[in-house]
Each structure stands twice: as C-alpha cells, then as structure tokens.
Amino acid sequence: MTTTAAPFTLANKNALILDKQKMMSSMSLIENDDSHNLVKKMIQARIIEIDQWLLEFDKINSNHSQFMDYLLTDDIKETQSKKRSKKIY
C-alpha cells in the first residue's frame, strides 16, 4: 500500500504502523556495508513516507475531534438558550 494513495482510516493507520515496525526490524538485520546502502536508503525513505502519513492522519483526526467538540458545544449552548427562552414566556 502506498501511503500517498491510502485513505485516512484507522485500519490503514494500523497497517502502516505494522509495516513500519517490520521495516525497522529488517533494517536492524541488514549488514552495514556498501552493498546494502541502497536497500537501507529505500527503507528509510519508506519509513519517512509512513511517518508523514501518520502525522497527517493525526492532524486530520485532531481537527475532526475539535470540530465535533465545537458542534457539540454549540448544540448544548443552543439547547440551553431554547430552554431559557421558554422559561421567559
């Protein structure tokens, strides 16, 4: 799965976290010699891509949560306002 095309879902987030863990584990097994530098660079690039996707996911999730909190707070204020206006009459 490429992160640039992956929808921002919790299932994709979990799958990418697992992919990242596997890649990091693989990196620790790769020998430190010149013949493996390209492979390590490719894995590092993929890990960076996953990290960027995860940051964007968290940002979107946070914005969504804040928006839902705002809607809930606004709904509560509106309900309280309606109750007050009924008491006046």
PDB file of C-alpha atoms in Angstrom:
ATOM      1  CA  MET A   1       0.000   0.000   0.000  1.00  0.00           C
ATOM      2  CA  THR A   2       1.414   3.404  -0.880  1.00  0.00           C
ATOM      3  CA  THR A   3       0.766   5.989   1.758  1.00  0.00           C
ATOM      4  CA  THR A   4       0.056   8.741  -0.741  1.00  0.00           C
ATOM      5  CA  ALA A   5      -2.952   6.799  -2.035  1.00  0.00           C
ATOM      6  CA  ALA A   6      -4.103   5.342   1.284  1.00  0.00           C
ATOM      7  CA  PRO A   7      -7.315   6.844   2.663  1.00  0.00           C
ATOM      8  CA  PHE A   8      -7.058   8.237   6.177  1.00  0.00           C
ATOM      9  CA  THR A   9      -8.691   5.364   8.049  1.00  0.00           C
ATOM     10  CA  LEU A  10      -7.806   3.736  11.343  1.00  0.00           C
ATOM     11  CA  ALA A  11      -7.331   0.396   9.569  1.00  0.00           C
ATOM     12  CA  ASN A  12      -4.772   1.955   7.211  1.00  0.00           C
ATOM     13  CA  LYS A  13      -3.034   3.644  10.130  1.00  0.00           C
ATOM     14  CA  ASN A  14      -2.679   0.331  11.942  1.00  0.00           C
ATOM     15  CA  ALA A  15      -1.448  -1.417   8.789  1.00  0.00           C
ATOM     16  CA  LEU A  16       1.154   1.281   8.177  1.00  0.00           C
ATOM     17  CA  ILE A  17       2.375   1.127  11.768  1.00  0.00           C
ATOM     18  CA  LEU A  18       2.871  -2.626  11.356  1.00  0.00           C
ATOM     19  CA  ASP A  19       4.679  -2.079   8.041  1.00  0.00           C
ATOM     20  CA  LYS A  20       6.955   0.459   9.685  1.00  0.00           C
ATOM     21  CA  GLN A  21       7.758  -1.900  12.551  1.00  0.00           C
ATOM     22  CA  LYS A  22       8.616  -4.685  10.100  1.00  0.00           C
ATOM     23  CA  MET A  23      10.839  -2.366   8.074  1.00  0.00           C
ATOM     24  CA  MET A  24      12.657  -1.115  11.146  1.00  0.00           C
ATOM     25  CA  SER A  25      13.218  -4.694  12.227  1.00  0.00           C
ATOM     26  CA  SER A  26      14.530  -5.564   8.765  1.00  0.00           C
ATOM     27  CA  MET A  27      16.877  -2.574   8.849  1.00  0.00           C
ATOM     28  CA  SER A  28      18.486  -3.850  12.022  1.00  0.00           C
ATOM     29  CA  LEU A  29      19.220  -7.169  10.290  1.00  0.00           C
ATOM     30  CA  ILE A  30      20.808  -5.635   7.196  1.00  0.00           C
ATOM     31  CA  GLU A  31      24.579  -5.634   7.272  1.00  0.00           C
ATOM     32  CA  ASN A  32      26.415  -2.323   7.419  1.00  0.00           C
ATOM     33  CA  ASP A  33      28.293  -2.468   4.152  1.00  0.00           C
ATOM     34  CA  ASP A  34      28.183  -0.569   0.890  1.00  0.00           C
ATOM     35  CA  SER A  35      26.294  -3.289  -0.953  1.00  0.00           C
ATOM     36  CA  HIS A  36      23.253  -2.759   1.260  1.00  0.00           C
ATOM     37  CA  ASN A  37      23.245   1.057   1.373  1.00  0.00           C
ATOM     38  CA  LEU A  38      20.691   1.389  -1.431  1.00  0.00           C
ATOM     39  CA  VAL A  39      18.308  -1.014   0.283  1.00  0.00           C
ATOM     40  CA  LYS A  40      18.668   0.865   3.568  1.00  0.00           C
ATOM     41  CA  LYS A  41      18.026   4.200   1.837  1.00  0.00           C
ATOM     42  CA  MET A  42      14.885   2.816   0.202  1.00  0.00           C
ATOM     43  CA  ILE A  43      13.620   1.502   3.539  1.00  0.00           C
ATOM     44  CA  GLN A  44      14.437   4.810   5.248  1.00  0.00           C
ATOM     45  CA  ALA A  45      12.565   6.721   2.534  1.00  0.00           C
ATOM     46  CA  ARG A  46       9.538   4.475   3.019  1.00  0.00           C
ATOM     47  CA  ILE A  47       9.678   4.943   6.793  1.00  0.00           C
ATOM     48  CA  ILE A  48       9.775   8.728   6.318  1.00  0.00           C
ATOM     49  CA  GLU A  49       6.776   8.494   3.970  1.00  0.00           C
ATOM     50  CA  ILE A  50       4.865   6.468   6.565  1.00  0.00           C
ATOM     51  CA  ASP A  51       5.791   8.944   9.315  1.00  0.00           C
ATOM     52  CA  GLN A  52       4.483  11.822   7.186  1.00  0.00           C
ATOM     53  CA  TRP A  53       1.236   9.943   6.539  1.00  0.00           C
ATOM     54  CA  LEU A  54       0.842   9.232  10.273  1.00  0.00           C
ATOM     55  CA  LEU A  55       1.429  12.904  11.134  1.00  0.00           C
ATOM     56  CA  GLU A  56      -1.183  13.965   8.579  1.00  0.00           C
ATOM     57  CA  PHE A  57      -3.608  11.346   9.915  1.00  0.00           C
ATOM     58  CA  ASP A  58      -3.147  12.642  13.473  1.00  0.00           C
ATOM     59  CA  LYS A  59      -3.602  16.234  12.290  1.00  0.00           C
ATOM     60  CA  ILE A  60      -6.825  15.384  10.444  1.00  0.00           C
ATOM     61  CA  ASN A  61      -8.085  13.325  13.372  1.00  0.00           C
ATOM     62  CA  SER A  62      -7.334  16.162  15.797  1.00  0.00           C
ATOM     63  CA  ASN A  63      -9.077  18.717  13.576  1.00  0.00           C
ATOM     64  CA  HIS A  64     -12.078  16.402  13.261  1.00  0.00           C
ATOM     65  CA  SER A  65     -12.227  15.938  17.038  1.00  0.00           C
ATOM     66  CA  GLN A  66     -12.009  19.682  17.620  1.00  0.00           C
ATOM     67  CA  PHE A  67     -14.744  20.268  15.049  1.00  0.00           C
ATOM     68  CA  MET A  68     -17.004  17.666  16.675  1.00  0.00           C
ATOM     69  CA  ASP A  69     -16.353  19.223  20.101  1.00  0.00           C
ATOM     70  CA  TYR A  70     -17.280  22.608  18.656  1.00  0.00           C
ATOM     71  CA  LEU A  71     -20.511  21.221  17.183  1.00  0.00           C
ATOM     72  CA  LEU A  72     -21.402  19.521  20.456  1.00  0.00           C
ATOM     73  CA  THR A  73     -20.661  22.663  22.470  1.00  0.00           C
ATOM     74  CA  ASP A  74     -22.647  24.769  20.014  1.00  0.00           C
ATOM     75  CA  ASP A  75     -25.574  22.317  20.203  1.00  0.00           C
ATOM     76  CA  ILE A  76     -25.512  22.412  24.017  1.00  0.00           C
ATOM     77  CA  LYS A  77     -25.486  26.228  24.016  1.00  0.00           C
ATOM     78  CA  GLU A  78     -28.386  26.297  21.546  1.00  0.00           C
ATOM     79  CA  THR A  79     -30.394  23.841  23.671  1.00  0.00           C
ATOM     80  CA  GLN A  80     -29.726  25.863  26.822  1.00  0.00           C
ATOM     81  CA  SER A  81     -30.717  29.045  25.026  1.00  0.00           C
ATOM     82  CA  LYS A  82     -34.009  27.479  23.903  1.00  0.00           C
ATOM     83  CA  LYS A  83     -34.736  26.328  27.465  1.00  0.00           C
ATOM     84  CA  ARG A  84     -34.098  29.837  28.797  1.00  0.00           C
ATOM     85  CA  SER A  85     -36.323  31.434  26.169  1.00  0.00           C
ATOM     86  CA  LYS A  86     -39.172  29.030  27.054  1.00  0.00           C
ATOM     87  CA  LYS A  87     -38.910  29.976  30.733  1.00  0.00           C
ATOM     88  CA  ILE A  88     -39.240  33.679  29.924  1.00  0.00           C
ATOM     89  CA  TYR A  89     -42.631  33.294  28.282  1.00  0.00           C
TER      90      TYR A  89
END
